[in-house]
Amino acid sequence: MERISVKELLSTAPLQQEIEVNGWVKTFRSNRFIALNDGSTINNIQCVVDFEKFEDSLIKSISTGAAIKVKGNLVESQGRGQNVEIRVNDLFIHGTADADTYPIQPKKHSLEFLREKAHLRVRTNTFSAVMRLRSALSYAVHTYFQKNGFYYFHAPIITGSDAEGAGEMFRVTALDAKTPPLTDTGEVNYKEDFFGKETNLTVSGQLEAEAYAMALGKVYTFGPTFRAENSNTSRHLAEFWMIEPEMAFYDLDANMDLAEDFIKWVLQYVLDNCEEDLKFLEHRLLDEEKSKPQAERSEMPLIEKLRFVADNNFKRVSYTEAIDILRNCKPNKKKKFEFVIEEWGADLQSEHERFLVEKHFKCPVILFDYPANIKAFYMRLNEDGKTVRAMDVLFPGIGEIVGGSQREERLDVLQQKMADLGIEEEELWWYLDLRKFGTAVHSGFGLGFERLVQFATGMGNIRDVIPFPRTPQNAAF
Amino acid sequence: MERISVKELLSTAPLQQEIEVNGWVKTFRSNRFIALNDGSTINNIQCVVDFEKFEDSLIKSISTGAAIKVKGNLVESQGRGQNVEIRVNDLFIHGTADADTYPIQPKKHSLEFLREKAHLRVRTNTFSAVMRLRSALSYAVHTYFQKNGFYYFHAPIITGSDAEGAGEMFRVTALDAKTPPLTDTGEVNYKEDFFGKETNLTVSGQLEAEAYAMALGKVYTFGPTFRAENSNTSRHLAEFWMIEPEMAFYDLDANMDLAEDFIKWVLQYVLDNCEEDLKFLEHRLLDEEKSKPQAERSEMPLIEKLRFVADNNFKRVSYTEAIDILRNCKPNKKKKFEFVIEEWGADLQSEHERFLVEKHFKCPVILFDYPANIKAFYMRLNEDGKTVRAMDVLFPGIGEIVGGSQREERLDVLQQKMADLGIEEEELWWYLDLRKFGTAVHSGFGLGFERLVQFATGMGNIRDVIPFPRTPQNAAF
């Protein structure tokens, strides 16, 4: 007998021959109807058991969470809600799930409760739908880049460089924790550590990706990155996955075109390939928001929101224009913002970004040409001498989903900038080499994958879109 | 003008309109012929310059490694070796590469020399071919699993668990390195560390993948894993990428079927999609092996070897059969092995595996049903009480490329095994939960991605198939 999944069964016409399927019991009604699921789809297959044909003890061990194997015939369903069902001829219990101790019962559990059970929560409809969608989005990312001539580049995770400055880093070490070896001057002697120097977990693969883009033309990373920041919010993780394309011969305009096209394409991919999971998640969100005041509810149902983003142009606005809008907007004048915008040069906070996206433009926005002194050292200086070719893509409900820039390709300008910021040239000798030998215009951006999954699933807390979240005081499992 | 890559140009018929292409100069001959490459393909496009039309200073800055933009007409080539070439109308220098200081000159560099220049080595033909192949193989991995109903699962990188015992671990910490906080009893107080406990870099995502397989059915990981082992060999990295599928309701036979089908499929994918890079790498290997004695050369050219593996069945042999073969083979009787095989129960060394694969069977071999006491605690005990349902896939020239098993799904047997080995139940409470609630037969395996890339590219040293290798005393870039 062929191995067959519930997903395949549900799209199959009634069959003459006997089939076999494995899965977990979602519910068991009237000693007769098993809703069986194997994780392949959000939908269950109904298995109809003639309980008089089986031992009492067997029937008693069919409960929510039990793993079973069913043999039977796929027939047209008599009941409503499904086209086909299985008339069960034989039934085998792989493993039971005691109703008194199994935590995932067929009732509503809070997301907080389920976070404590991260090894079991993916057995719920919500988390299985989120994680299938996460998988589909990952594949969409790879497919988009591979079809468009990009090469996948594995950036190093352990790095000896700490010059990027994107955030606080975790140290990676094999030294004795209590009594590390010391130098003559009493400092920790990293020469005796595994790598012969101090090493950290990467905060970004960008600098290394630039080296690869300057050889392979167009590359992208998709790997884990880390921030040792004590941010206990619904938007931050200490370990998260990042996508970082980097392209030789792309200026900022081409970079913005790519970011927009990329996001639209991957969202269209899940619209095309994850319809049932999206429908489930849309209902979940509507249900969750029922208890919220109208003003806090989503403006559009989930699927309509994804279609809206996939089908409409993002608004491109320079930082300078954005400051003008913000300075003159009502919440600024009435001092409703926590940080009132007074003049050009101010760093934009989440409240400002949300105002622009959610209230003013009501669509995704790309801000570009930021003041140089609020952006990273490697961004290309504009001719005005005070702005850099940076861009951020801002999304409703999520805020910044992409940050990118054209990179400073001119050796002398980059050296001056590093000197101004006190970044040692010997720390980044290889990065400067890229400007010494065959330098060229190039650009790239970073997209926090979990924020994209949040947007596509409508989940409010970033801890609920990654299998085992790592946050301050939490590295369980 | 459309952005167009060298790869696209080379597969295009001569065109009437002017095109524009960017890239790096590979060579410049006779002040007239530029071989231009942009990383999209191993092949260069010839650009024909009428040097009398350009400034002398411009012509002089065209040297190996310079980044240039060329505008011109794509015409039928007059010379041999290419179908089309560009007759250059206009030429712009993005960035020069001084011939006296640029390390990547058009001559043969040793792989050792290039390892010191990991930021530039991908500009050579060899490394660009390897890294394009690595990218294609990565995508083949995702595509195989996605098309076969698997969901991609991101295993955590930072882990609070150290029970798996697959190898020495790196510690991840944000504590002060020199004077960490201590407990009352004078031990390092990890409660004050970022995660409130001691944390390490993962050695395997398997245990967490089991939790996901027992909900989504079929999952796979593809992420970085780490070993803090002081192995300075051509086969070991401290940071490498691993692929770990895990399947509910799969026994060991189904697991072996999957491993074999998977490897064949991804190799066929690169045969179908990377022909030019493979041809280049095949020639490189033949060239490299010319200086070796006949006995050390590859038995087949690279492409033939890949076809052989893709087209022929792997040989499946039980550990017990393998021991019989080894005990009675010539090198064992003549004590040519470093470790002479005396009796059942011996752990197989690389020399034994290579004998079986390269001398005895002359094809990939899957060994299965190993003695329990040389394998991990989570492998399913056979009815004989002394072997476990483990399997290793052994490849010519590479050795072990896959290690897998059917997992122990019986709670009592697993608890007994953990007790025997002194593994605390509270360390793995969640892993035991998977056996308490809806347990079922399940299996999986791990494949070291770099070993697969080595096999597919013919590269002898694992440091040459990952962009920035991490090994003892080396975390440069």
Coordinates of N, CA and C in Angstrom, one line a residue, chain A residues 35-196:
Chain A
A35 N -11.7 12.7 13.7 CA -11.1 13.7 12.8 C -9.6 13.5 12.9
L36 N -9.0 13.1 11.8 CA -7.6 12.7 11.8 C -6.7 13.7 11.0
N37 N -5.6 14.0 11.6 CA -4.7 15.0 10.9 C -3.3 14.5 11.0
D38 N -2.5 14.7 9.9 CA -1.1 14.3 9.9 C -0.1 15.4 9.7
G39 N -0.6 16.6 9.8 CA 0.3 17.8 9.7 C 0.5 18.3 8.2
S40 N 0.0 17.5 7.3 CA 0.3 17.9 5.9 C -0.6 19.0 5.4
T41 N -1.7 19.2 6.2 CA -2.7 20.3 5.8 C -3.5 20.7 7.1
I42 N -4.1 21.8 7.0 CA -4.9 22.3 8.2 C -6.2 21.4 8.3
N43 N -6.6 20.8 7.2 CA -7.8 20.0 7.2 C -7.7 18.6 7.7
N44 N -8.7 18.1 8.4 CA -8.7 16.7 8.9 C -9.5 15.8 7.9
I45 N -9.2 14.6 8.0 CA -10.0 13.6 7.2 C -10.9 12.9 8.3
Q46 N -12.1 12.7 7.9 CA -13.0 12.0 8.8 C -12.9 10.5 8.6
C47 N -12.7 9.8 9.7 CA -12.6 8.4 9.7 C -13.8 7.8 10.4
V48 N -14.6 7.0 9.8 CA -15.8 6.5 10.4 C -15.6 5.1 10.9
V49 N -15.7 4.9 12.2 CA -15.4 3.7 12.9 C -16.8 3.0 13.3
D50 N -16.9 1.7 12.9 CA -18.0 1.0 13.4 C -17.6 0.3 14.7
F51 N -17.9 1.0 15.8 CA -17.3 0.6 17.1 C -17.6 -0.8 17.5
E52 N -18.7 -1.3 17.0 CA -19.1 -2.7 17.4 C -18.1 -3.7 16.8
K53 N -17.3 -3.3 15.8 CA -16.4 -4.2 15.2 C -15.0 -4.2 15.9
F54 N -14.8 -3.3 16.9 CA -13.5 -3.2 17.6 C -13.7 -3.5 19.1
E55 N -12.6 -3.9 19.7 CA -12.5 -4.1 21.1 C -12.8 -2.8 21.8
D56 N -13.5 -2.9 22.9 CA -13.7 -1.7 23.8 C -12.5 -1.0 24.2
S57 N -11.5 -1.7 24.5 CA -10.2 -1.1 25.0 C -9.5 -0.3 23.9
L58 N -9.7 -0.8 22.7 CA -9.1 0.0 21.5 C -9.9 1.3 21.4
I59 N -11.2 1.2 21.4 CA -12.0 2.4 21.2 C -11.7 3.4 22.3
K60 N -11.5 2.9 23.5 CA -11.2 3.8 24.6 C -9.9 4.5 24.5
S61 N -8.9 3.9 23.8 CA -7.6 4.6 23.7 C -7.6 5.6 22.5
I62 N -8.7 5.8 21.8 CA -8.8 6.8 20.7 C -9.2 8.1 21.4
S63 N -8.2 9.0 21.6 CA -8.5 10.3 22.2 C -7.6 11.3 21.6
T64 N -8.0 12.6 21.8 CA -7.2 13.7 21.2 C -5.7 13.6 21.4
G65 N -5.0 13.6 20.4 CA -3.5 13.5 20.5 C -3.0 12.1 20.2
A66 N -3.8 11.1 20.3 CA -3.3 9.7 20.0 C -2.8 9.6 18.6
A67 N -1.7 8.9 18.4 CA -1.2 8.6 17.0 C -1.8 7.3 16.6
I68 N -2.4 7.2 15.4 CA -3.1 6.0 15.0 C -2.8 5.7 13.5
K69 N -2.9 4.5 13.1 CA -2.9 4.1 11.7 C -4.3 3.5 11.4
V70 N -4.8 3.9 10.3 CA -6.1 3.5 9.8 C -6.0 2.9 8.5
K71 N -6.7 1.7 8.3 CA -6.9 1.2 7.0 C -8.4 1.2 6.7
G72 N -8.7 1.5 5.5 CA -10.1 1.6 5.1 C -10.3 2.0 3.7
N73 N -11.6 2.3 3.4 CA -11.9 2.7 2.0 C -12.3 4.1 2.0
L74 N -11.8 4.8 1.0 CA -12.1 6.2 0.8 C -13.5 6.3 0.0
V75 N -14.5 6.8 0.7 CA -15.8 6.9 0.1 C -16.3 8.3 0.1
E76 N -17.4 8.5 -0.7 CA -18.0 9.8 -0.6 C -18.6 10.0 0.8
S77 N -18.5 11.2 1.3 CA -18.9 11.4 2.7 C -20.4 11.5 2.7
Q78 N -21.0 11.0 3.8 CA -22.4 11.1 4.0 C -22.7 12.4 4.7
G79 N -21.8 12.9 5.5 CA -22.0 14.1 6.3 C -21.7 15.3 5.6
R80 N -21.9 16.5 6.2 CA -21.5 17.7 5.6 C -20.1 18.1 6.0
G81 N -19.5 19.0 5.3 CA -18.2 19.5 5.7 C -17.0 18.8 5.0
Q82 N -17.3 17.7 4.4 CA -16.2 17.1 3.6 C -16.7 16.3 2.5
N83 N -15.9 16.1 1.4 CA -16.3 15.4 0.2 C -16.1 13.9 0.4
V84 N -15.0 13.6 1.0 CA -14.7 12.2 1.2 C -14.4 11.8 2.7
E85 N -14.6 10.6 3.0 CA -14.2 10.1 4.3 C -13.7 8.7 4.2
I86 N -13.2 8.2 5.3 CA -12.6 6.8 5.3 C -13.6 5.9 6.1
R87 N -14.0 4.9 5.5 CA -14.8 3.9 6.2 C -13.7 2.9 6.8
V88 N -13.5 2.9 8.1 CA -12.4 2.2 8.7 C -12.6 0.7 8.7
N89 N -11.6 -0.1 8.2 CA -11.7 -1.5 8.3 C -10.7 -2.0 9.4
D90 N -9.7 -1.3 9.6 CA -8.7 -1.7 10.6 C -8.1 -0.5 11.2
L91 N -7.7 -0.6 12.5 CA -7.2 0.5 13.2 C -6.1 0.1 14.2
F92 N -5.0 0.8 14.2 CA -3.9 0.5 15.0 C -3.4 1.7 15.8
I93 N -3.2 1.5 17.1 CA -2.8 2.7 18.0 C -1.3 2.7 18.0
H94 N -0.7 3.7 17.5 CA 0.8 3.9 17.6 C 1.1 4.3 19.1
G95 N 0.4 5.3 19.5 CA 0.7 5.8 20.9 C -0.5 6.6 21.4
T96 N -0.9 6.4 22.6 CA -2.0 7.1 23.2 C -1.6 8.5 23.7
A97 N -2.6 9.3 24.1 CA -2.4 10.6 24.7 C -3.4 10.7 25.8
D98 N -3.0 10.5 27.0 CA -3.9 10.5 28.2 C -4.5 11.9 28.4
A99 N -5.8 11.8 28.3 CA -6.6 13.1 28.3 C -6.4 13.9 29.6
D100 N -6.0 13.3 30.7 CA -5.8 14.0 32.0 C -4.5 14.7 32.0
T101 N -3.5 14.3 31.2 CA -2.2 14.9 31.3 C -1.8 15.6 30.0
Y102 N -2.4 15.2 28.8 CA -2.0 15.8 27.6 C -2.4 17.3 27.5
P103 N -1.5 18.2 27.4 CA -1.9 19.6 27.5 C -2.7 20.2 26.3
I104 N -2.6 19.6 25.2 CA -3.2 20.2 24.0 C -4.6 19.6 23.7
Q105 N -5.5 20.0 24.6 CA -6.9 19.5 24.4 C -7.7 20.3 23.4
P106 N -8.8 19.7 22.9 CA -9.5 20.5 21.8 C -10.3 21.6 22.4
K107 N -9.6 22.6 22.9 CA -10.3 23.8 23.4 C -9.3 25.0 23.2
K108 N -9.7 26.2 23.5 CA -8.9 27.3 23.2 C -7.8 27.5 24.3
H109 N -6.5 27.5 23.8 CA -5.4 27.8 24.7 C -4.9 29.1 24.4
S110 N -4.4 29.8 25.4 CA -3.8 31.2 25.1 C -2.4 31.0 24.5
L111 N -2.0 32.0 23.7 CA -0.7 31.9 23.0 C 0.4 31.9 24.1
E112 N 0.2 32.6 25.2 CA 1.1 32.6 26.3 C 1.3 31.2 26.9
F113 N 0.2 30.5 27.1 CA 0.3 29.1 27.6 C 1.0 28.2 26.6
L114 N 0.7 28.4 25.4 CA 1.4 27.5 24.4 C 2.9 27.8 24.2
R115 N 3.3 29.0 24.5 CA 4.7 29.3 24.4 C 5.5 28.5 25.4
E116 N 4.9 28.2 26.5 CA 5.6 27.3 27.5 C 5.7 25.9 27.0
K117 N 4.9 25.5 26.0 CA 4.8 24.2 25.4 C 5.3 24.2 24.0
A118 N 6.4 24.8 23.7 CA 6.8 25.1 22.3 C 7.1 23.8 21.6
H119 N 7.3 22.7 22.3 CA 7.5 21.4 21.7 C 6.2 20.7 21.2
L120 N 5.1 21.2 21.8 CA 3.7 20.6 21.4 C 2.8 21.6 20.7
R121 N 3.1 22.9 20.8 CA 2.2 23.9 20.3 C 1.9 23.8 18.8
V122 N 2.9 23.2 18.1 CA 2.8 23.1 16.6 C 1.7 22.0 16.3
R123 N 1.3 21.3 17.3 CA 0.1 20.4 17.1 C -1.2 21.1 17.0
T124 N -1.2 22.4 17.4 CA -2.5 23.1 17.3 C -2.7 23.6 15.9
N125 N -3.9 23.9 15.5 CA -4.2 24.5 14.2 C -3.4 25.8 13.9
T126 N -3.5 26.7 14.9 CA -2.8 28.0 14.7 C -1.3 27.8 14.4
F127 N -0.6 27.1 15.2 CA 0.8 27.0 15.0 C 1.2 26.1 13.8
S128 N 0.4 25.1 13.5 CA 0.8 24.3 12.4 C 0.6 25.1 11.1
A129 N -0.5 26.0 11.1 CA -0.7 26.8 9.9 C 0.5 27.9 9.8
V130 N 0.9 28.5 10.9 CA 1.9 29.4 10.9 C 3.2 28.8 10.4
M131 N 3.5 27.6 10.9 CA 4.8 27.0 10.5 C 4.8 26.4 9.1
R132 N 3.7 26.0 8.6 CA 3.6 25.6 7.2 C 3.8 26.9 6.3
L133 N 3.2 28.0 6.8 CA 3.4 29.2 6.0 C 4.8 29.7 6.1
R134 N 5.4 29.6 7.2 CA 6.9 29.9 7.3 C 7.7 29.1 6.4
S135 N 7.4 27.9 6.3 CA 8.1 27.0 5.3 C 7.9 27.4 3.9
A136 N 6.7 27.7 3.5 CA 6.4 28.1 2.2 C 7.1 29.5 1.8
L137 N 7.0 30.4 2.8 CA 7.7 31.7 2.6 C 9.2 31.5 2.4
S138 N 9.8 30.6 3.2 CA 11.2 30.4 3.0 C 11.5 29.9 1.6
Y139 N 10.7 29.0 1.2 CA 11.0 28.4 -0.2 C 10.7 29.5 -1.2
A140 N 9.7 30.4 -1.0 CA 9.5 31.4 -1.9 C 10.7 32.4 -2.0
V141 N 11.3 32.6 -0.9 CA 12.5 33.5 -0.9 C 13.6 32.9 -1.7
H142 N 13.9 31.6 -1.5 CA 14.9 30.9 -2.3 C 14.6 30.9 -3.8
T143 N 13.3 30.6 -4.1 CA 12.9 30.5 -5.5 C 13.0 31.8 -6.2
Y144 N 12.5 32.9 -5.5 CA 12.6 34.2 -6.2 C 14.1 34.5 -6.6
F145 N 15.0 34.4 -5.6 CA 16.4 34.7 -5.9 C 17.0 33.8 -7.0
Q146 N 16.8 32.5 -6.8 CA 17.4 31.6 -7.8 C 16.9 31.8 -9.2
K147 N 15.6 32.1 -9.3 CA 15.0 32.4 -10.6 C 15.5 33.7 -11.2
N148 N 16.0 34.6 -10.4 CA 16.5 35.9 -10.9 C 18.0 36.0 -10.9
G149 N 18.7 34.9 -11.0 CA 20.1 34.9 -11.2 C 21.0 35.3 -10.0
F150 N 20.4 35.1 -8.8 CA 21.2 35.3 -7.5 C 21.8 34.0 -7.1
Y151 N 22.9 34.0 -6.4 CA 23.5 32.8 -5.8 C 23.4 32.9 -4.3
Y152 N 23.0 31.8 -3.7 CA 22.8 31.7 -2.3 C 24.2 31.6 -1.6
F153 N 24.4 32.5 -0.7 CA 25.8 32.6 -0.1 C 25.6 32.4 1.5
H154 N 26.3 31.4 2.0 CA 26.3 31.2 3.4 C 27.3 32.1 4.2
A155 N 26.8 33.1 4.8 CA 27.6 34.0 5.5 C 28.1 33.3 6.8
P156 N 29.3 33.6 7.3 CA 29.7 32.9 8.5 C 28.9 33.4 9.7
I157 N 28.7 32.4 10.6 CA 27.9 32.7 11.8 C 28.8 33.2 13.0
I158 N 29.9 32.5 13.1 CA 30.9 32.9 14.1 C 31.8 33.9 13.4
T159 N 32.0 35.1 14.0 CA 32.8 36.1 13.3 C 33.8 36.7 14.3
G160 N 35.0 37.0 13.7 CA 36.0 37.6 14.5 C 36.0 39.1 14.4
S161 N 35.0 39.6 13.6 CA 34.9 41.0 13.4 C 33.8 41.6 14.3
D162 N 34.0 42.7 14.9 CA 32.9 43.3 15.6 C 32.7 44.8 15.2
A163 N 33.0 45.0 13.9 CA 33.1 46.4 13.5 C 31.7 46.9 12.9
E164 N 30.8 46.0 12.7 CA 29.6 46.4 11.9 C 28.7 47.3 12.8
G165 N 28.7 47.0 14.1 CA 28.0 47.9 15.0 C 26.5 47.9 14.9
A166 N 25.9 46.8 14.3 CA 24.5 46.7 14.2 C 23.8 46.4 15.5
G167 N 24.6 46.0 16.5 CA 24.0 45.7 17.8 C 24.9 45.0 18.7
E168 N 24.5 44.8 19.9 CA 25.3 44.0 20.9 C 25.4 42.6 20.5
M169 N 26.6 42.0 20.8 CA 26.9 40.7 20.3 C 27.0 39.7 21.4
F170 N 26.7 38.4 21.1 CA 27.0 37.3 22.0 C 28.5 36.8 21.7
R171 N 29.2 36.5 22.8 CA 30.5 36.0 22.7 C 30.4 34.5 22.5
V172 N 31.3 33.9 21.6 CA 31.4 32.5 21.4 C 32.8 32.1 21.9
T173 N 32.8 31.1 22.8 CA 34.1 30.8 23.4 C 34.1 29.3 23.8
A174 N 35.4 28.8 23.9 CA 35.6 27.5 24.4 C 36.5 27.6 25.6
L175 N 36.8 28.8 26.1 CA 37.6 29.0 27.3 C 36.9 28.6 28.6
D176 N 37.7 28.3 29.6 CA 37.1 28.0 30.9 C 36.3 29.2 31.4
A177 N 35.1 29.0 31.8 CA 34.2 30.2 32.1 C 34.6 30.9 33.4
K178 N 35.1 30.1 34.3 CA 35.3 30.6 35.7 C 36.7 31.2 35.8
T179 N 37.7 30.5 35.3 CA 39.1 31.0 35.3 C 39.7 31.0 34.0
P180 N 39.3 32.0 33.1 CA 39.9 32.1 31.8 C 41.4 32.4 31.9
P181 N 42.2 32.0 30.9 CA 43.6 32.3 30.9 C 43.8 33.8 30.7
L182 N 44.7 34.4 31.4 CA 44.9 35.8 31.3 C 46.3 36.2 30.7
T183 N 46.4 37.3 30.1 CA 47.7 37.8 29.5 C 48.5 38.4 30.7
D184 N 49.7 38.8 30.3 CA 50.6 39.4 31.3 C 50.0 40.7 31.9
T185 N 49.2 41.4 31.1 CA 48.5 42.6 31.7 C 47.2 42.3 32.3
G186 N 46.9 41.0 32.5 CA 45.7 40.7 33.3 C 44.4 40.7 32.5
E187 N 44.5 40.8 31.1 CA 43.2 40.7 30.3 C 43.0 39.2 29.9
V188 N 41.8 38.9 29.5 CA 41.5 37.5 29.0 C 42.3 37.3 27.8
N189 N 43.0 36.1 27.8 CA 43.9 35.8 26.7 C 43.2 35.0 25.6
Y190 N 42.6 35.7 24.7 CA 41.8 35.1 23.7 C 42.7 34.3 22.7
K191 N 44.0 34.6 22.7 CA 44.9 33.7 21.9 C 44.8 32.3 22.3
E192 N 44.4 32.0 23.5 CA 44.2 30.6 23.9 C 42.8 30.1 23.6
D193 N 42.0 30.9 23.1 CA 40.6 30.4 22.8 C 40.6 29.6 21.5
F194 N 39.5 29.0 21.2 CA 39.5 28.1 20.1 C 39.9 28.7 18.8
F195 N 39.5 29.9 18.5 CA 39.9 30.5 17.2 C 41.1 31.4 17.3
G196 N 41.7 31.5 18.5 CA 42.9 32.3 18.7 C 42.6 33.8 18.7

